[in-house]
Amino acid sequence: MVFSPDLISGVLGFLFTILILSYLIGDNPLFRAAVYIFVGVASGYAAAVIWWQVVVPRLLTPLLPAILTGSLAEKIFILVPLLGAGFILMKISPRLAGMARITMAFLVGVGAAVIIAGALIGTLIPQVEATINFFDPQAAAARNIGLAEALANGTIILVGTVTSLLYFHFGARPQADGSMRRFWLIEIIALAGRVFIGITLGVIFAGVYAAALTALIERISSLVNFLGNL
Amino acid sequence: MAETIKCPNCGEINPRGQAACKNCLTPLLSVTGELNEDAAIKPGQAPTKKDTAELEPILPQWLKDARDASRNANEADGESLQHAKQPSSASGEDLLGGLQAQTGADEEDEVPDWLASITGASPKPKEAEAETPGTRWVEMGGSDDFEKADDSETPSWLAGLQPTESQPNEKDELTGDWMRETSQPQESQPPEQIAPFDTSAGDTPDWLRQMAADAEAKSEDLNAETPQDAPELPLDAPDWLRGLGGAAEPAQNEESAGLSESGAGESEASLFSAEIPDWLKSPAPEERPLQDTTPPWLKNEMQGSKDSEPPSEPKQEAAPAQDDALGDLPDWLKAAAPQSSIFNHSEEQAEPESQAPSDTPDWTRTVAATETPSSDEPAPAFESASAFTPDAKANGSLEDLFTEMPDWLSAASDAPAPESAPPAAEDALTPSELPSWVQAMRPVEHAPAQPSSTGDESLESRGALAGLQGVLPAVPGFAPTSKPKTYSNKLQASDEQLAHAEILEQLLAAEAAPVPIESFSSLRTSRSLRWFLAFIMLGIVLFSLSLNTRIFSMPVGVPGEVRDAMLAAQSLPQNAPVLVAFDYEPSRAGELEAAAAPLLDQIILFSHPRLTLISTSQTGSMLAERFIAGPLADHYKNSGFTYLNLGYLPGGQMGIRAFAQNPAAISPLDMYLQPAWETAPLEGIASLPQFAALILITDNADAARAWVEQTESLRGDMPFLVVASSQAAPMIQPYHDSRQVDGMIPGLYGGALFEQYNAGRPGTARTYWDAYSLGMLAAMALTLGGGLWNLVANLRDRTLNREAK
């Protein structure tokens, strides 16, 4: 009997699917074993990918040519990351862990700059503009949307955005009876924002449920297909 | 060793080993530590005190009487006392200590031989030592002098006084240094060989002369009564002094008689002229009643002196000394002083001494006289190189000499050794038993004088140096000028702040506090409900998939984002380079493969794009390969579809930004480490906008936002399509509404929509659609049913409670 790779992968997939589904009866060693194996395999695979797809092709392979025949810029581009990687490896020793701060400081600084700039350019400003443009008839016409629909969509989005933001306004004043209560207008708007937030959470829950259901369907389908192919 | 110790303060006899006097509590134990052999006293180092009270019992009685007399004396002889005080009383002590020093070789008895002979004790025989003039700087005679005196039946002290003329070859052995020096001209003596008694320049010690006179006077008095009987001398008189009683004996020879006459009353002028010691002339012959054992040189000396001096004058001078209470005190120490000063002083003070006993013994006065040589004569050589260490009690009174000091020998222990002191005979002493006064005379290393440490004698009363004296004072500039400020470590908080802190503590404690289970029935209900729900979902899905039902129709009504995605996919040119990013986890592979397969199938089917795959997660490249080998396997196997997998793109958003700026530099190799940008899929591509479209497959809204944000300003007009999971689609929807994302396919629903417009090709979405639809219905029904159940249950409980009330 010859065991093809598809058969072995199918058996393993079936087995581990059953082990994961055993969580329905509660936490059990089979489920934990499957989880541990998955974590180990995933970590090993990630390490292998980082070595073969990052360290070797981006650091080691160009190192020798850059040192021997590369220009100054190429040498710097190779040696600086190598030096930074060496600093991070210093975290192995508690005494030399401080050396990693140099590289980490560089990563944090560059990462913060990239993320903040990207958030401003790619999210905040375009989203504010999009919210404003919902009331632009020309923009609606360009999108083949009628004026009424555009106004309705814009109104809903505007109200939902404002009321949701006001919901998170927690400023309050002490009352005569000693209790703390927000201004009545803010209370009303916050209530509307609470409705919008509830709807949003319902949509997200539905999306999570739909994604989980799809994953379950895929696993059950694989089991059915595996059993059907036997 | 003495079994008792006499208190140096009160005279109380204490047993040996007593730490303090039982009468006056004066410390009795020796504080002298052991000395290292050949250890020299450093400059500034005080010699260790040595308790020599043990020598008290062996002191001669005449010395004890002299001390007692000094204690009992109410009035001091002003002139003589002043004269004695001016130079230094320590000189006399040092002189005596120096005498003690020459017997220091004997560690058991620190009593010098001459002293032992005086007290009647038999001196211990000693080996002849090779003496060096430089080391024997204080001595009265050779160590063999007493033995030789025994042999010749002459007093030991007399035996050591061999004239240099008669026995020049035995001078070094039989005569002391001082005696040798007396026979030599004073000018020829080197400073190193200066003896303390050489100032007399060959004269006789005065104490011997006085003893001789004393004995002669006594003999005359006794002869007046009983001329034939020798008078009994006091018991405390030494043997040799008793022997002086022989002066009353009838048997006398001419030499001895002549010597007695000349020795008793010779004048200083005659002594200098004849260079014969005074003491040689008087008592020695009287000690030889029967035999003439006097050496020839002595005979010559006596004969010479007899011929040159009248015998009457010395007797008149010696008579008052006998009446003195200090008559027993030997005046031989006076010989240490210059002869002129001694005799001048004795002549001037002869009358006062006889009338009023002085507190000061004669020998101290004579020593004092040695310290102040006469101005008429040149200064003795030994003054420039003092043989004795100066005493710390140089200005002290003689009363202190006998009362405050432990004994008369230890008085010199406190004196620091002068730098000019000649080296002592250390090899002849036992270091461990050296008395303090010997230590005081030990040579001091030549070194620059240490600054006096007595500049600051303040006693520290606080701090780590409390109890120490003479420590360096604190620098005024560093002293605190004000009291240091104190800071309270008590938290300054108002009552309101404390109340808020208490509330916070309660909240934090409530988080960690376990919540007791109100009833296990609810727990069992929850577990049953979970099993029930699982059974429903598994049953529905298994039923639909196993039966491959087509109960539910595919969705109709394409939403705007899906429509835009279809338009973008259909608008792709042929053989256009398309970049596909796989950024999802393996757990979402089933959903995203079903959602993205219709899009990529349509694109491959109609546009034959050159796909380039990339991923920002480690598992993305594997999922991309899985995707090609799974949903797109038909195209890959049958239609010659080619693609390039660039693999993992590290760096997160920074990596995406870098790739968007210069993709060829960031990902030069594919996942198999082959040059990527020279292959067919990437032919003619050098930057991101050169791709015909960017398709992102992700299950994470943050990943979609990262790609949107970092490629916003770089992708240009390149279509950006997103295949998102159902859980991420609501978050990505605003980016489509803002035109940042050109099209989006939300989960299985979007895949099912797109699949309907894929030229009727079967897809995974349709396979899953019934199960998906049943599961969504079941979920809605269960959620609605559960909500209604809770509503009914609450209404029932409220009704029951209302009825109960």
PDB file of N, CA and C in Angstrom, chain B residues 246-285:
ATOM      1  N   GLY B 246      87.286  47.476 107.123  1.00  0.00           N
ATOM      2  CA  GLY B 246      88.647  47.080 107.317  1.00  0.00           C
ATOM      3  C   GLY B 246      89.593  48.247 107.531  1.00  0.00           C
ATOM      4  N   ALA B 247      89.049  49.412 107.216  1.00  0.00           N
ATOM      5  CA  ALA B 247      89.876  50.599 107.427  1.00  0.00           C
ATOM      6  C   ALA B 247      90.214  50.767 108.877  1.00  0.00           C
ATOM      7  N   ALA B 248      89.343  50.217 109.704  1.00  0.00           N
ATOM      8  CA  ALA B 248      89.623  50.300 111.144  1.00  0.00           C
ATOM      9  C   ALA B 248      90.519  49.197 111.633  1.00  0.00           C
ATOM     10  N   GLU B 249      90.717  48.249 110.757  1.00  0.00           N
ATOM     11  CA  GLU B 249      91.592  47.165 111.153  1.00  0.00           C
ATOM     12  C   GLU B 249      93.033  47.662 111.177  1.00  0.00           C
ATOM     13  N   PRO B 250      93.771  47.055 111.978  1.00  0.00           N
ATOM     14  CA  PRO B 250      95.131  47.564 112.160  1.00  0.00           C
ATOM     15  C   PRO B 250      96.060  47.235 111.023  1.00  0.00           C
ATOM     16  N   ALA B 251      95.805  46.086 110.399  1.00  0.00           N
ATOM     17  CA  ALA B 251      96.741  45.655 109.367  1.00  0.00           C
ATOM     18  C   ALA B 251      96.559  46.491 108.119  1.00  0.00           C
ATOM     19  N   GLN B 252      97.506  47.268 107.860  1.00  0.00           N
ATOM     20  CA  GLN B 252      97.481  48.117 106.669  1.00  0.00           C
ATOM     21  C   GLN B 252      98.895  48.245 106.151  1.00  0.00           C
ATOM     22  N   ASN B 253      98.943  48.260 104.875  1.00  0.00           N
ATOM     23  CA  ASN B 253     100.255  48.469 104.290  1.00  0.00           C
ATOM     24  C   ASN B 253     100.382  49.921 103.898  1.00  0.00           C
ATOM     25  N   GLU B 254     101.456  50.208 103.420  1.00  0.00           N
ATOM     26  CA  GLU B 254     101.743  51.604 103.119  1.00  0.00           C
ATOM     27  C   GLU B 254     100.926  52.103 101.934  1.00  0.00           C
ATOM     28  N   GLU B 255     100.830  51.210 100.929  1.00  0.00           N
ATOM     29  CA  GLU B 255     100.098  51.662  99.752  1.00  0.00           C
ATOM     30  C   GLU B 255      98.650  51.922 100.077  1.00  0.00           C
ATOM     31  N   SER B 256      98.122  50.983 100.816  1.00  0.00           N
ATOM     32  CA  SER B 256      96.725  51.167 101.141  1.00  0.00           C
ATOM     33  C   SER B 256      96.518  52.350 102.044  1.00  0.00           C
ATOM     34  N   ALA B 257      97.407  52.545 102.972  1.00  0.00           N
ATOM     35  CA  ALA B 257      97.264  53.684 103.859  1.00  0.00           C
ATOM     36  C   ALA B 257      97.445  54.971 103.091  1.00  0.00           C
ATOM     37  N   GLY B 258      98.432  54.942 102.269  1.00  0.00           N
ATOM     38  CA  GLY B 258      98.614  56.121 101.450  1.00  0.00           C
ATOM     39  C   GLY B 258      97.456  56.396 100.542  1.00  0.00           C
ATOM     40  N   LEU B 259      96.934  55.317 100.046  1.00  0.00           N
ATOM     41  CA  LEU B 259      95.782  55.486  99.162  1.00  0.00           C
ATOM     42  C   LEU B 259      94.582  56.021  99.899  1.00  0.00           C
ATOM     43  N   SER B 260      94.407  55.515 101.113  1.00  0.00           N
ATOM     44  CA  SER B 260      93.272  55.998 101.884  1.00  0.00           C
ATOM     45  C   SER B 260      93.415  57.449 102.237  1.00  0.00           C
ATOM     46  N   GLU B 261      94.571  57.800 102.510  1.00  0.00           N
ATOM     47  CA  GLU B 261      94.755  59.200 102.857  1.00  0.00           C
ATOM     48  C   GLU B 261      94.570  60.105 101.638  1.00  0.00           C
ATOM     49  N   SER B 262      95.166  59.670 100.568  1.00  0.00           N
ATOM     50  CA  SER B 262      95.055  60.523  99.392  1.00  0.00           C
ATOM     51  C   SER B 262      93.663  60.461  98.807  1.00  0.00           C
ATOM     52  N   GLY B 263      93.078  59.257  98.898  1.00  0.00           N
ATOM     53  CA  GLY B 263      91.748  59.140  98.309  1.00  0.00           C
ATOM     54  C   GLY B 263      90.704  59.815  99.120  1.00  0.00           C
ATOM     55  N   ALA B 264      90.863  59.963 100.363  1.00  0.00           N
ATOM     56  CA  ALA B 264      89.822  60.569 101.157  1.00  0.00           C
ATOM     57  C   ALA B 264      89.797  62.056 101.048  1.00  0.00           C
ATOM     58  N   GLY B 265      90.893  62.644 100.846  1.00  0.00           N
ATOM     59  CA  GLY B 265      90.871  64.065 100.914  1.00  0.00           C
ATOM     60  C   GLY B 265      91.641  64.791  99.865  1.00  0.00           C
ATOM     61  N   GLU B 266      91.707  64.233  98.735  1.00  0.00           N
ATOM     62  CA  GLU B 266      92.449  64.922  97.705  1.00  0.00           C
ATOM     63  C   GLU B 266      91.601  66.026  97.108  1.00  0.00           C
ATOM     64  N   SER B 267      92.280  67.020  96.684  1.00  0.00           N
ATOM     65  CA  SER B 267      91.631  68.150  96.037  1.00  0.00           C
ATOM     66  C   SER B 267      91.525  67.896  94.555  1.00  0.00           C
ATOM     67  N   GLU B 268      90.675  68.662  93.959  1.00  0.00           N
ATOM     68  CA  GLU B 268      90.491  68.462  92.539  1.00  0.00           C
ATOM     69  C   GLU B 268      91.700  68.902  91.734  1.00  0.00           C
ATOM     70  N   ALA B 269      92.359  69.881  92.228  1.00  0.00           N
ATOM     71  CA  ALA B 269      93.557  70.324  91.509  1.00  0.00           C
ATOM     72  C   ALA B 269      94.620  69.256  91.500  1.00  0.00           C
ATOM     73  N   SER B 270      94.744  68.624  92.637  1.00  0.00           N
ATOM     74  CA  SER B 270      95.752  67.574  92.696  1.00  0.00           C
ATOM     75  C   SER B 270      95.341  66.377  91.873  1.00  0.00           C
ATOM     76  N   LEU B 271      94.052  66.141  91.841  1.00  0.00           N
ATOM     77  CA  LEU B 271      93.597  65.004  91.034  1.00  0.00           C
ATOM     78  C   LEU B 271      93.886  65.214  89.569  1.00  0.00           C
ATOM     79  N   PHE B 272      93.610  66.378  89.123  1.00  0.00           N
ATOM     80  CA  PHE B 272      93.893  66.651  87.720  1.00  0.00           C
ATOM     81  C   PHE B 272      95.384  66.598  87.423  1.00  0.00           C
ATOM     82  N   SER B 273      96.106  67.060  88.353  1.00  0.00           N
ATOM     83  CA  SER B 273      97.540  67.054  88.099  1.00  0.00           C
ATOM     84  C   SER B 273      98.097  65.658  88.084  1.00  0.00           C
ATOM     85  N   ALA B 274      97.628  64.831  88.998  1.00  0.00           N
ATOM     86  CA  ALA B 274      98.158  63.465  89.084  1.00  0.00           C
ATOM     87  C   ALA B 274      97.409  62.482  88.204  1.00  0.00           C
ATOM     88  N   GLU B 275      96.191  62.892  87.690  1.00  0.00           N
ATOM     89  CA  GLU B 275      95.360  61.998  86.868  1.00  0.00           C
ATOM     90  C   GLU B 275      95.077  60.681  87.550  1.00  0.00           C
ATOM     91  N   ILE B 276      94.889  60.789  88.799  1.00  0.00           N
ATOM     92  CA  ILE B 276      94.559  59.590  89.579  1.00  0.00           C
ATOM     93  C   ILE B 276      93.145  59.766  90.096  1.00  0.00           C
ATOM     94  N   PRO B 277      92.292  58.783  89.859  1.00  0.00           N
ATOM     95  CA  PRO B 277      90.939  58.897  90.404  1.00  0.00           C
ATOM     96  C   PRO B 277      90.974  59.006  91.895  1.00  0.00           C
ATOM     97  N   ASP B 278      90.052  59.793  92.345  1.00  0.00           N
ATOM     98  CA  ASP B 278      90.008  60.052  93.779  1.00  0.00           C
ATOM     99  C   ASP B 278      89.624  58.824  94.563  1.00  0.00           C
ATOM    100  N   TRP B 279      88.722  58.054  93.968  1.00  0.00           N
ATOM    101  CA  TRP B 279      88.248  56.898  94.727  1.00  0.00           C
ATOM    102  C   TRP B 279      89.284  55.810  94.823  1.00  0.00           C
ATOM    103  N   LEU B 280      90.265  55.898  93.956  1.00  0.00           N
ATOM    104  CA  LEU B 280      91.311  54.886  94.024  1.00  0.00           C
ATOM    105  C   LEU B 280      92.215  55.074  95.233  1.00  0.00           C
ATOM    106  N   LYS B 281      92.139  56.228  95.767  1.00  0.00           N
ATOM    107  CA  LYS B 281      93.124  56.528  96.803  1.00  0.00           C
ATOM    108  C   LYS B 281      92.644  56.223  98.214  1.00  0.00           C
ATOM    109  N   SER B 282      91.349  56.248  98.418  1.00  0.00           N
ATOM    110  CA  SER B 282      90.924  56.117  99.810  1.00  0.00           C
ATOM    111  C   SER B 282      90.473  54.752 100.254  1.00  0.00           C
ATOM    112  N   PRO B 283      89.409  54.180  99.709  1.00  0.00           N
ATOM    113  CA  PRO B 283      88.872  52.998 100.377  1.00  0.00           C
ATOM    114  C   PRO B 283      89.539  51.710  99.987  1.00  0.00           C
ATOM    115  N   ALA B 284      90.076  51.677  98.789  1.00  0.00           N
ATOM    116  CA  ALA B 284      90.595  50.402  98.335  1.00  0.00           C
ATOM    117  C   ALA B 284      91.614  49.788  99.275  1.00  0.00           C
ATOM    118  N   PRO B 285      92.581  50.496  99.760  1.00  0.00           N
ATOM    119  CA  PRO B 285      93.546  49.846 100.669  1.00  0.00           C
ATOM    120  C   PRO B 285      92.913  49.379 101.965  1.00  0.00           C
TER     121      PRO B 285
END
